[in-house]
XYZ file of C-alpha atoms in Angstrom:
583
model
C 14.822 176.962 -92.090
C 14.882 176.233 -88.610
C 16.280 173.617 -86.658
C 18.729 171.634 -88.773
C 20.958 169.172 -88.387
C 23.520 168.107 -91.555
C 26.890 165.563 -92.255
C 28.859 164.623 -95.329
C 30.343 166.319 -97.974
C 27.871 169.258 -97.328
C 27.826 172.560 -98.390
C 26.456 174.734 -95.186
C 24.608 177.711 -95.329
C 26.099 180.894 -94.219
C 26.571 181.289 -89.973
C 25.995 177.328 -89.764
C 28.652 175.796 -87.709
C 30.559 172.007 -87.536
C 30.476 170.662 -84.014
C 32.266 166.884 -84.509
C 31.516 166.406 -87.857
C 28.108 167.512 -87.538
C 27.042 171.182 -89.288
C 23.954 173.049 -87.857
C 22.874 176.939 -86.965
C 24.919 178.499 -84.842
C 22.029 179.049 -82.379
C 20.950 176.092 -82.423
C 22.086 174.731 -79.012
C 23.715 171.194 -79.408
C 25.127 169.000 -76.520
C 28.187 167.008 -77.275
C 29.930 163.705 -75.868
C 33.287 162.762 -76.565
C 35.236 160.408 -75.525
C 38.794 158.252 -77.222
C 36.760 156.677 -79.575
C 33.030 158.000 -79.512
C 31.682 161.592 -79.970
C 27.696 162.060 -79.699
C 26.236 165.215 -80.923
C 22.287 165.675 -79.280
C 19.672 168.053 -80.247
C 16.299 169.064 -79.745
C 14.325 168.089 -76.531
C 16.534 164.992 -74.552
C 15.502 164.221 -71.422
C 18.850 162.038 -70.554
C 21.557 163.632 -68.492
C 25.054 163.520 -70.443
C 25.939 160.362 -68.176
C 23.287 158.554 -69.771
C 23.973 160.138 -73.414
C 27.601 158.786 -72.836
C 26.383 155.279 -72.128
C 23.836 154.927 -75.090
C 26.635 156.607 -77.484
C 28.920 153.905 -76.367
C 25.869 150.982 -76.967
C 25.513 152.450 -80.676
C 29.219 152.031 -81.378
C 29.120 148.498 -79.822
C 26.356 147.294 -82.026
C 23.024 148.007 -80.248
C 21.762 150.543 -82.876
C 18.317 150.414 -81.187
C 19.849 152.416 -78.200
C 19.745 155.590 -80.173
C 15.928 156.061 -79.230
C 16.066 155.115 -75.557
C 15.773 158.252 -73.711
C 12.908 160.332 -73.579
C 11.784 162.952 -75.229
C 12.141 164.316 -79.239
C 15.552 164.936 -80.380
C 18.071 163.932 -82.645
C 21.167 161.852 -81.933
C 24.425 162.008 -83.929
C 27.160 159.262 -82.643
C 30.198 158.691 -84.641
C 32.501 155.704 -84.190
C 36.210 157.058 -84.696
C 37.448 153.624 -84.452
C 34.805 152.183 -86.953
C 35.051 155.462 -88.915
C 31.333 155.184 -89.039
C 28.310 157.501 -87.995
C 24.660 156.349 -86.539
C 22.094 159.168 -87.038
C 18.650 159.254 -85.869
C 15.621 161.359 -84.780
C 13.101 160.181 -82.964
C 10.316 157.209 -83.182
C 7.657 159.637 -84.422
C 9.584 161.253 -87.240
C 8.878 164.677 -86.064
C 12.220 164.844 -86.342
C 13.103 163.465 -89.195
C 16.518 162.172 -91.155
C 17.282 162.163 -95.073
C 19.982 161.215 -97.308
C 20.944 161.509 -101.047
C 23.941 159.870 -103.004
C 26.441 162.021 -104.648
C 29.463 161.833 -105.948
C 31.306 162.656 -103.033
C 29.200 159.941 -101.194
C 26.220 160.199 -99.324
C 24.867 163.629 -97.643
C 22.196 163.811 -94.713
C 20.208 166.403 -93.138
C 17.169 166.629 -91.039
C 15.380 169.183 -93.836
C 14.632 167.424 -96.984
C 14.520 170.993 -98.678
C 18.564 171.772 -97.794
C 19.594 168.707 -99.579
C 17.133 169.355 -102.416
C 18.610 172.662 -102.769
C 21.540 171.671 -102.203
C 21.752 169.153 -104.684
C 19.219 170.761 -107.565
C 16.530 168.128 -106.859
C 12.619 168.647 -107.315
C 9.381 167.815 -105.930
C 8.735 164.046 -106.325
C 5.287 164.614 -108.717
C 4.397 161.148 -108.623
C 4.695 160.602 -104.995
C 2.583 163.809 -104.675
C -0.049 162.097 -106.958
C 0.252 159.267 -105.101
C -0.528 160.566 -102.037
C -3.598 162.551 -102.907
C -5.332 159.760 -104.524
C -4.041 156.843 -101.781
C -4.136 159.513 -98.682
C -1.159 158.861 -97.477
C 2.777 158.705 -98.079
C 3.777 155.686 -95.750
C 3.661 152.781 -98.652
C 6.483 154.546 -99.832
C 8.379 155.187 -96.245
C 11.646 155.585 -98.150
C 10.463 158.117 -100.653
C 10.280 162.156 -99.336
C 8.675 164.631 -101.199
C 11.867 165.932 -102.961
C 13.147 163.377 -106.403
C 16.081 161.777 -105.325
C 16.134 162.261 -101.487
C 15.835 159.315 -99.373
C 13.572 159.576 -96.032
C 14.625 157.787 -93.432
C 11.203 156.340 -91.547
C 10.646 157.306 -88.086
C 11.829 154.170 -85.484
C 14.798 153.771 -88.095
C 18.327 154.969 -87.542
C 20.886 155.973 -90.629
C 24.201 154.358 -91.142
C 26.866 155.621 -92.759
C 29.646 153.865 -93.454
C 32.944 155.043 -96.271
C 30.775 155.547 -99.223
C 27.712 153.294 -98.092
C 24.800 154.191 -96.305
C 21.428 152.231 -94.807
C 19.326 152.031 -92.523
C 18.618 150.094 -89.170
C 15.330 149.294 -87.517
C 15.029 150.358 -83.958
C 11.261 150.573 -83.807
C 9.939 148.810 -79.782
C 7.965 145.901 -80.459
C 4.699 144.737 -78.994
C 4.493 142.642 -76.704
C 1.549 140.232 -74.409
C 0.841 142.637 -72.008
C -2.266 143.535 -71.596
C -3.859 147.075 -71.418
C -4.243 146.607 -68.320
C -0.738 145.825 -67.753
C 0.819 148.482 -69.558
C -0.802 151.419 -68.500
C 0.847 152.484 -66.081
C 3.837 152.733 -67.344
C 1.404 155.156 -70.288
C 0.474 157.323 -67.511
C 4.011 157.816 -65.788
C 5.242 158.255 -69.679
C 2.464 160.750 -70.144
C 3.297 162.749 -67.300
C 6.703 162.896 -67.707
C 6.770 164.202 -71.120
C 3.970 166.620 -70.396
C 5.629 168.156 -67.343
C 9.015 167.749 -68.605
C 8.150 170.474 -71.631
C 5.877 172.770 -69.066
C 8.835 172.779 -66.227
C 11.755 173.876 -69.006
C 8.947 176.488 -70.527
C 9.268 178.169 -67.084
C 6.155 179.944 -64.893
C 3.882 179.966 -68.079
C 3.094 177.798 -71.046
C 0.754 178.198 -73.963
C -1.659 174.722 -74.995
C -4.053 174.655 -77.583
C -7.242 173.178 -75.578
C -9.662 171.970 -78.108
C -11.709 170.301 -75.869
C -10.813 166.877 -76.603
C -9.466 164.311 -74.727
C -5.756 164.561 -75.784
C -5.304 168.141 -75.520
C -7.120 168.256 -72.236
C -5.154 165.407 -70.576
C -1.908 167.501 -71.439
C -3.510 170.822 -70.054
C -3.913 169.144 -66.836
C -0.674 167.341 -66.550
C 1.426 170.556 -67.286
C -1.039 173.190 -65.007
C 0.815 170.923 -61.772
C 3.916 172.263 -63.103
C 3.164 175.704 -64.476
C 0.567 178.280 -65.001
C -1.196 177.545 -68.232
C -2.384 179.705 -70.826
C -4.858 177.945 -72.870
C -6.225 178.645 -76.453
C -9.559 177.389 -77.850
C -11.060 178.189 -81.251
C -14.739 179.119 -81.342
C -17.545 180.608 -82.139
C -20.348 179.919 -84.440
C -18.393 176.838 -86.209
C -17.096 175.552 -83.151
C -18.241 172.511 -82.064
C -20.704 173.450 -78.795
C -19.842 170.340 -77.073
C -16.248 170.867 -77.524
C -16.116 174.499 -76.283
C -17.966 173.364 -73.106
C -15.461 170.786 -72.241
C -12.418 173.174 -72.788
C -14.351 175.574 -70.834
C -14.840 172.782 -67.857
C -10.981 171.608 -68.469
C -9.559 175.592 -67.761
C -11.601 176.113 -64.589
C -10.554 172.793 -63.552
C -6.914 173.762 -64.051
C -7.173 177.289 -63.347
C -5.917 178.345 -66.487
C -5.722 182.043 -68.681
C -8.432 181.192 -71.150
C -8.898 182.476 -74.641
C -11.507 181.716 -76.596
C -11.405 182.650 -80.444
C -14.450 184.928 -81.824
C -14.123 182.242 -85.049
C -16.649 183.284 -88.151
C -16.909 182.942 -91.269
C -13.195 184.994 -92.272
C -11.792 181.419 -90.289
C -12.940 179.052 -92.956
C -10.796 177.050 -94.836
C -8.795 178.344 -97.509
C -9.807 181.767 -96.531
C -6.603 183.223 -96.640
C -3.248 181.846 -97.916
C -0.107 181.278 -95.755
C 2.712 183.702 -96.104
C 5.173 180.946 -94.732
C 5.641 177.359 -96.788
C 5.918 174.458 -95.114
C 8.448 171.718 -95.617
C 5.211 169.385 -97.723
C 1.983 169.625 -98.332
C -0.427 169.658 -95.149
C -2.856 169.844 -93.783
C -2.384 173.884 -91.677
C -2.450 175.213 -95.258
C -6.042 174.921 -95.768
C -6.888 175.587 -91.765
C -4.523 178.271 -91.507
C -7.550 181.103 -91.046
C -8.586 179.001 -88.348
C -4.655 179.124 -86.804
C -4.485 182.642 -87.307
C -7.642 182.863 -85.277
C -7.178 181.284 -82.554
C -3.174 181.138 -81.621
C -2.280 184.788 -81.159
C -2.587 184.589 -77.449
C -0.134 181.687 -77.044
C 2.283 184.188 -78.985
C 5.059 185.276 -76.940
C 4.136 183.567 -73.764
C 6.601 180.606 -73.784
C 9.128 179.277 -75.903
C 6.884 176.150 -76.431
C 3.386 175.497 -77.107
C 1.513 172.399 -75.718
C -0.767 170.519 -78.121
C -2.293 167.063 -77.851
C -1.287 166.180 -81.899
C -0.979 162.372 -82.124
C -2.988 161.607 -79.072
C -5.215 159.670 -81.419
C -2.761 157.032 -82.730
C -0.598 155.978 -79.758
C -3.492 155.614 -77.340
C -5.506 153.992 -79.598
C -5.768 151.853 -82.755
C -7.712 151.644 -85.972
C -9.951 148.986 -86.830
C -6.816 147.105 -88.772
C -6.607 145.824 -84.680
C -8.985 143.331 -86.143
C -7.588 142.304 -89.100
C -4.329 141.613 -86.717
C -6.664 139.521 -84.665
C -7.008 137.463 -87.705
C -3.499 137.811 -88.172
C -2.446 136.317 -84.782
C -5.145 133.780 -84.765
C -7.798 135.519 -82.623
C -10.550 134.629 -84.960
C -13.194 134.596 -82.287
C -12.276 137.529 -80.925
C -12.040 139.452 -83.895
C -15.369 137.625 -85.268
C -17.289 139.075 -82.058
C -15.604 142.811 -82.069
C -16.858 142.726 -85.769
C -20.078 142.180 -84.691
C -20.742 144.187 -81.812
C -19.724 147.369 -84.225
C -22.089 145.908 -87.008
C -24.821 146.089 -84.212
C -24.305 149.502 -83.272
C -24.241 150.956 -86.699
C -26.964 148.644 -88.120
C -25.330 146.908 -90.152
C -24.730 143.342 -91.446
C -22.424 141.713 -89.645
C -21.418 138.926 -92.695
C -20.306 141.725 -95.004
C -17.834 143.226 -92.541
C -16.550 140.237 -90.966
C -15.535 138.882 -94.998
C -13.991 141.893 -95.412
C -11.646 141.786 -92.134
C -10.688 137.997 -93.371
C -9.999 139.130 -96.553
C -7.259 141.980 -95.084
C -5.917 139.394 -93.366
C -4.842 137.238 -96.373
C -1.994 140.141 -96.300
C -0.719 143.428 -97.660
C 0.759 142.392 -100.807
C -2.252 140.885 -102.664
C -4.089 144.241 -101.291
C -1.230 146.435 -103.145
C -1.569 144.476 -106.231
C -5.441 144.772 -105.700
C -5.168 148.449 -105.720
C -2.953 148.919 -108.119
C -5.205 146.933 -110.845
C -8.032 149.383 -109.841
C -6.220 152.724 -110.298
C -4.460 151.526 -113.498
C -8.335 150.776 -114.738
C -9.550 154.558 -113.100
C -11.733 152.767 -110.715
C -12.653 152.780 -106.888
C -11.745 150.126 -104.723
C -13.874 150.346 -101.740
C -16.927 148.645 -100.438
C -18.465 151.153 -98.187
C -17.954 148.907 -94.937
C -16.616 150.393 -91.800
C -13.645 148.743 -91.652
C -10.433 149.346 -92.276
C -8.343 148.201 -95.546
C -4.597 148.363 -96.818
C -4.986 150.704 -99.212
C -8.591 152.438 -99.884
C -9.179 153.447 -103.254
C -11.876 155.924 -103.661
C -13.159 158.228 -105.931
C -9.981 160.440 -106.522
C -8.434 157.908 -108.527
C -10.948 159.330 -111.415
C -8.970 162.177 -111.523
C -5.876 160.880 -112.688
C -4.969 160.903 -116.499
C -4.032 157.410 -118.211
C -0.445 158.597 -117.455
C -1.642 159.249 -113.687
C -2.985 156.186 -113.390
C 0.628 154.347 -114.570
C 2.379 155.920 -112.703
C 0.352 155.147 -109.402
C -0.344 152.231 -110.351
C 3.388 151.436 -110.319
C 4.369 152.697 -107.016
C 1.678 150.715 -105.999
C 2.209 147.689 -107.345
C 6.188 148.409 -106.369
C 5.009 148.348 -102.913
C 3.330 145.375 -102.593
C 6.738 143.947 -103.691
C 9.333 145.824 -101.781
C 7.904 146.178 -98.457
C 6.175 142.806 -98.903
C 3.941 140.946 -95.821
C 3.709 142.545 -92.353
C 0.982 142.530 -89.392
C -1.641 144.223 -90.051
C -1.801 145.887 -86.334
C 1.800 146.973 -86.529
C 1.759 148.815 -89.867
C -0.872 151.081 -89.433
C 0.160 151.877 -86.074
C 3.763 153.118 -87.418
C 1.965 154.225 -90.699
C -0.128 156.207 -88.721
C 2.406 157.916 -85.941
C 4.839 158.467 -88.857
C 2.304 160.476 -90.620
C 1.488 162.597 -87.130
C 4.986 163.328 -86.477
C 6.122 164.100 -90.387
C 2.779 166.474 -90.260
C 3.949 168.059 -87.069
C 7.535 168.831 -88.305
C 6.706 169.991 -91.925
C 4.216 172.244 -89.904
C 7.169 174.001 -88.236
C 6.743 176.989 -90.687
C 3.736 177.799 -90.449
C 3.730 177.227 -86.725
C 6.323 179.715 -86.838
C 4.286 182.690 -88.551
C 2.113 182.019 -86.099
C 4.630 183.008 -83.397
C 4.296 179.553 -81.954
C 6.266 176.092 -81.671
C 4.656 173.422 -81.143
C 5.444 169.999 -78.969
C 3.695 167.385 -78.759
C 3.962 164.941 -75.942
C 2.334 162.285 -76.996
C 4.926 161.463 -79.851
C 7.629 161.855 -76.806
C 9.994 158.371 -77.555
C 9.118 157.555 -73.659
C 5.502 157.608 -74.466
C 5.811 156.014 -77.923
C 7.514 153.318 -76.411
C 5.271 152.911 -73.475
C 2.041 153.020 -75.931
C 3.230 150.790 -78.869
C 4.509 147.505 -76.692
C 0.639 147.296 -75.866
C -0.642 145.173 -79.264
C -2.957 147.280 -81.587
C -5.557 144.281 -80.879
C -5.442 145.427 -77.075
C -5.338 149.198 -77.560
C -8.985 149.246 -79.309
C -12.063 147.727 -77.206
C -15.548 147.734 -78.477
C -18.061 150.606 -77.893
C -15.059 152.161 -75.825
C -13.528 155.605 -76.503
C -9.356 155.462 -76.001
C -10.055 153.051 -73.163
C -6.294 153.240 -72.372
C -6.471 156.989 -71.151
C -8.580 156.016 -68.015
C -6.249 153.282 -67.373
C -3.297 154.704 -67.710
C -4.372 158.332 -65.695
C -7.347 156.778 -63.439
C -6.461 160.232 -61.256
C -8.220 162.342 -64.418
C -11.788 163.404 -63.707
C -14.409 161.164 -65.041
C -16.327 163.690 -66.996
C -13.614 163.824 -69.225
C -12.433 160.657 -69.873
C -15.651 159.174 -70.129
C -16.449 161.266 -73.035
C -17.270 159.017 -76.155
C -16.173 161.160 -79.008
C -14.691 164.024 -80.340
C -16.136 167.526 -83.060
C -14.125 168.196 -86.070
C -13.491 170.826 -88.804
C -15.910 169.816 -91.553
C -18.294 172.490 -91.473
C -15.344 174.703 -91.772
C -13.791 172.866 -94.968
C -17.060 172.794 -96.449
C -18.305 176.309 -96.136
C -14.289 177.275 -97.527
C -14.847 175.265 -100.682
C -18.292 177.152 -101.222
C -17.263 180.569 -100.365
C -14.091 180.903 -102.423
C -14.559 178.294 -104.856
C -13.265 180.272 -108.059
C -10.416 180.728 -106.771
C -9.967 176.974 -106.125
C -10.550 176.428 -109.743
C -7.629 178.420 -110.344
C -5.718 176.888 -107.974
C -6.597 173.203 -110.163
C -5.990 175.334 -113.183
C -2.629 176.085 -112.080
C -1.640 173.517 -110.686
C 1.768 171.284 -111.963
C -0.050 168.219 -111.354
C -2.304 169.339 -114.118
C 0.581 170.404 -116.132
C 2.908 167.418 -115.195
C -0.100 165.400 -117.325
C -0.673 163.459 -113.929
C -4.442 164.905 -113.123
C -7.200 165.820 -115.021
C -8.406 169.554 -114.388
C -11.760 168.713 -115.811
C -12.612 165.986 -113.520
C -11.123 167.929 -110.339
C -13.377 170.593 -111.207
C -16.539 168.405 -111.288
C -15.269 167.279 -107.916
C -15.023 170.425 -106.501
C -18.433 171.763 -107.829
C -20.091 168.475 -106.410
C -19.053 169.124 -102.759
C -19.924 172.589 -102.838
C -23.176 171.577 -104.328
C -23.464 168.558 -101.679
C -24.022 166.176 -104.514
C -23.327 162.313 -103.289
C -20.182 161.693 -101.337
C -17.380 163.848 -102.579
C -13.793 162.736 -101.089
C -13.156 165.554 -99.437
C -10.057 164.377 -97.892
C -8.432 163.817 -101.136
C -9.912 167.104 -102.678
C -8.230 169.003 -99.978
C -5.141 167.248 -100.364
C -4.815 168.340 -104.213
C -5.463 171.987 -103.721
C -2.886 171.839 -100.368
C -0.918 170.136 -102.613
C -0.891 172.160 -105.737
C -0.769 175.245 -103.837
C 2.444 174.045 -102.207
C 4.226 173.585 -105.934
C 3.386 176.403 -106.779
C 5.561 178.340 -104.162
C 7.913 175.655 -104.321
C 8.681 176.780 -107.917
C 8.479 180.129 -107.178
C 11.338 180.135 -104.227
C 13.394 177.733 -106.454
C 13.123 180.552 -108.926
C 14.303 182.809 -106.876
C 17.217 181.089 -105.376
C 18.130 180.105 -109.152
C 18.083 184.301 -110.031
C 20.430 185.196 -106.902
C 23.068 182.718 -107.253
């Protein structure tokens, strides 16, 4: 199970400990505060001295919830008022350290693993979430809703309150501000390095990093070598992108690092071989985790952390919804000529797109309600434009059954209504480091068989905070490539920051699909989503054989998510089978 973290009425598992009202392993290493009236629990990766965890324990208890977050690095913070009789809990502004709750009726219960209170409490997966999120893509229109029926996810830059026999929850989330890119990045690049160095100095002499060759893994290769020696991992071979093995190549000499580079081959394809380990939800390592097994094994055993660059990608950069925030803000013109330099360098209309961004602009709501009219009909809602929308609808939503499609349709529509109208710009940047960080947590298994544990620094609160108070409008520039990371670190080399653009895994998904596709149909034949009456096994199928075949535009993103996903059930059920037999 890992790391944990649990309060209330809670039934502990066997060698946990209570340290001020707080349960958890009893190797887990906590630090605690106390003083008359306040006692702070801390764990995970703080970088503020006890001093400083005093002061922001005593700014919670006064009222300035948004405290909890202020120190860098990843970690979760426990203060309870024993005046107020009341407890703030929170983990940090990425969510890879996440917070739930459930009701019961001895009053609420929290924990920082979704499966404990599920377990706890008899609870199953949430099969219309699951649905959800295969056809949608992703989880954050529901931000209160976990994978487990019943427990209640607290969303990363939000803090839990409980209170007697109440509990809710507090946004603590930085805000943008006007500075410009300009303006902000240096406070980026001392965030950057701070985080970066701050894991490789605690690590000791050595640290592992996955190097992929990108920018984002590179940039925290280099940061940590001036602290310790590195020991870098690269997958390769014959799938490898060539242009991305070249650059990690380039980034190790430059560094001096121990270099591995992975043989790769077709036994590293997707879905080649199943994990042994599940994680805490569906993603995405299950379907890559030949490709893990490949190339990790030298980072095993060197460190107690491994470096990655995971969530690079969304602080340092925006989507395209920057735009539609344009709009938002009333930027028109600007937006209106970003628009169209993009339309000019992928040939395309410039009319089309720019209606497109207005129309996102008229606001999330009438987008949800949009959406949900088109899956409750079985259709696609997307117009093929590169730009970005609310809530894409593509072909998936085909293979949901009538009862699928109501119950999507629903959460979709409930959506619009709950979380209502916010900026464009804002959402999707929150949507999209929530996702990161929730993917990077529920990872931790798998991670684990792997012999590794992964940081991130990136998703560090310090560089969260630094990142996000620059507007999603400023982050993105036209025909620029994370324009911020020069900026921000103008002492990294030119050859790698002025690299436009990054390889990825699709060869490797699609040659996976191809070479074990029979047992994929099994795995849609099996799967509870099928059983559950929520997706059509005869319309997955047709999917499937389509993208092996290469026929049109299969959505491979969503096809991967259903087998990850169905897969993932499947053992779920199995260990809850278990567990029911032994008790």
């Amino acid at each position: 199970m890992g790391e944990w973290l649990a309060g209330g009425n809670f039934d502990a598992p066997p060698g946990s400990v209570r340290t001020a009202m707080v349960w958890h392993p009893s190797d887990l290493g906590v630090r605690t505060v106390e003083s008359a009236e306040v006692r702070a629990v801390v764990a995970g990766v703080c970088r503020g001295s006890d001093a400083e965890v005093a002061r922001v324990a005593e700014e919670i208890a006064a009222g300035r919830t948004e405290a909890v977050a202020s120190m860098g690095g990843s970690y979760w913070m426990v203060v309870h008022d024993t005046v107020r009789r009341r407890t703030v809990v929170a983990g940090d502004l990425a969510e890879s350290r996440g917070v739930f709750v459930a009701m019961t009726g001895r009053g609420p219960v929290w924990a920082t693993n979704a499966g404990m209170l599920a377990a706890q409490l008899g609870r199953g997966p949430d099969l219309e979430l699951l649905a959800a999120r295969v056809v949608v893509g992703t989880a954050e229109h529901w931000p209160r809703r976990s994978v487990w029926s019943g427990i209640v996810r607290v969303p990363g830059g939000n803090a839990l309150v409980v209170e007697g026999g109440s509990a809710w929850t507090v946004d603590v989330r930085p805000r943008a501000d006007e500075r410009t890119l300009e303006e902000g990045a240096e406070e980026v690049g001392e965030a950057l390095w701070a985080a970066a160095q701050g894991y490789a100095g605690a690590a000791g002499a050595r640290v592992s990093a996955d190097l992929s060759g990108g920018l984002d893994s590179s940039t925290v290769v280099i940061s940590a070598a001036a602290v310790s020696q590195i020991v870098a991992v690269t997958y390769g071979g014959p799938l490898a992108d060539a242009e991305d093995t070249r650059l990690a190549h380039r980034v190790a000499e430059y560094v001096g690092a121990e270099h591995h580079v992975s043989g790769g081959g077709p036994a590293t394809v997707h879905f080649s071989c199943w994990p042994r380990a599940v994680p805490d939800a569906p993603v995405l390592p299950v379907s890559s985790y030949p490709l893990d097994a490949d190339y990790l094994p030298p980072a095993r055993g060197v460190s107690d952390l491994h470096l990655t660059g995971h969530g690079g990608d969304v602080v340092l950069e925006s989507s395209s919804a920057a735009w539609t925030a344009l709009v938002q803000q009333g930027h028109k013109r600007r937006a209106k000529a970003t628009v169209a330099a993009l339309a000019r360098r992928v040939n395309a209309a410039p009319g089309p797109m720019w209606q497109a961004v207005k129309d996102s602009a008229l606001g999330r709501p009438a987008a949800l309600y949009r959406a949900a009219e088109a899956v409750s009909e079985g259709r696609p809602l997307t117009d093929g434009l590169r730009v970005w929308t609310w809530c894409p609808i593509g072909p998936a939503v085909q293979w949901l059954t009538p009862d699928g499609r109501q119950a999507v349709a629903s959460l979709l529509d409930s959506s619009g209504r709950a979380v209502g109208d916010v900026a464009a710009g804002e959402w999707d940047d929150w949507s999209a480091l929530r996702s990161n960080g929730a993917a990077l947590r529920d990872s931790g298994p798998l991670l684990a068989e792997h012999g590794t544990r992964q940081v991130s620094p990136f998703l560090d609160n310090e560089v969260v905070r630094a990142c996000l108070r620059i507007s999603a409008g400023e982050r993105r520039r036209p025909g620029v490539y994370k324009p911020l990371l020069g900026l921000a670190r103008p002492d990294l080399p030119q050859w790698l920051v002025g690299r436009q653009s990054k390889g990825h895994f699709s060869p490797l998904l699609y040659e996976g699909l191809r070479t074990h596709r029979q047992e994929l149909h099994q795995v849609i034949d099996g799967s509870e989503l099928v059983s559950a009456g929520l997706v059509d096994a005869a319309t997955a199928h047709t999917a499937l054989d389509a993208a092996v075949a290469g026929i049109g535009r299969p959505p491979l993103p969503a096809l991967e998510a259903l087998l990850i996903t169905s897969w993932w059930l499947s053992r779920c059920r199995a260990d809850m089978a278990v567990a029911g037999g032994t008790r």
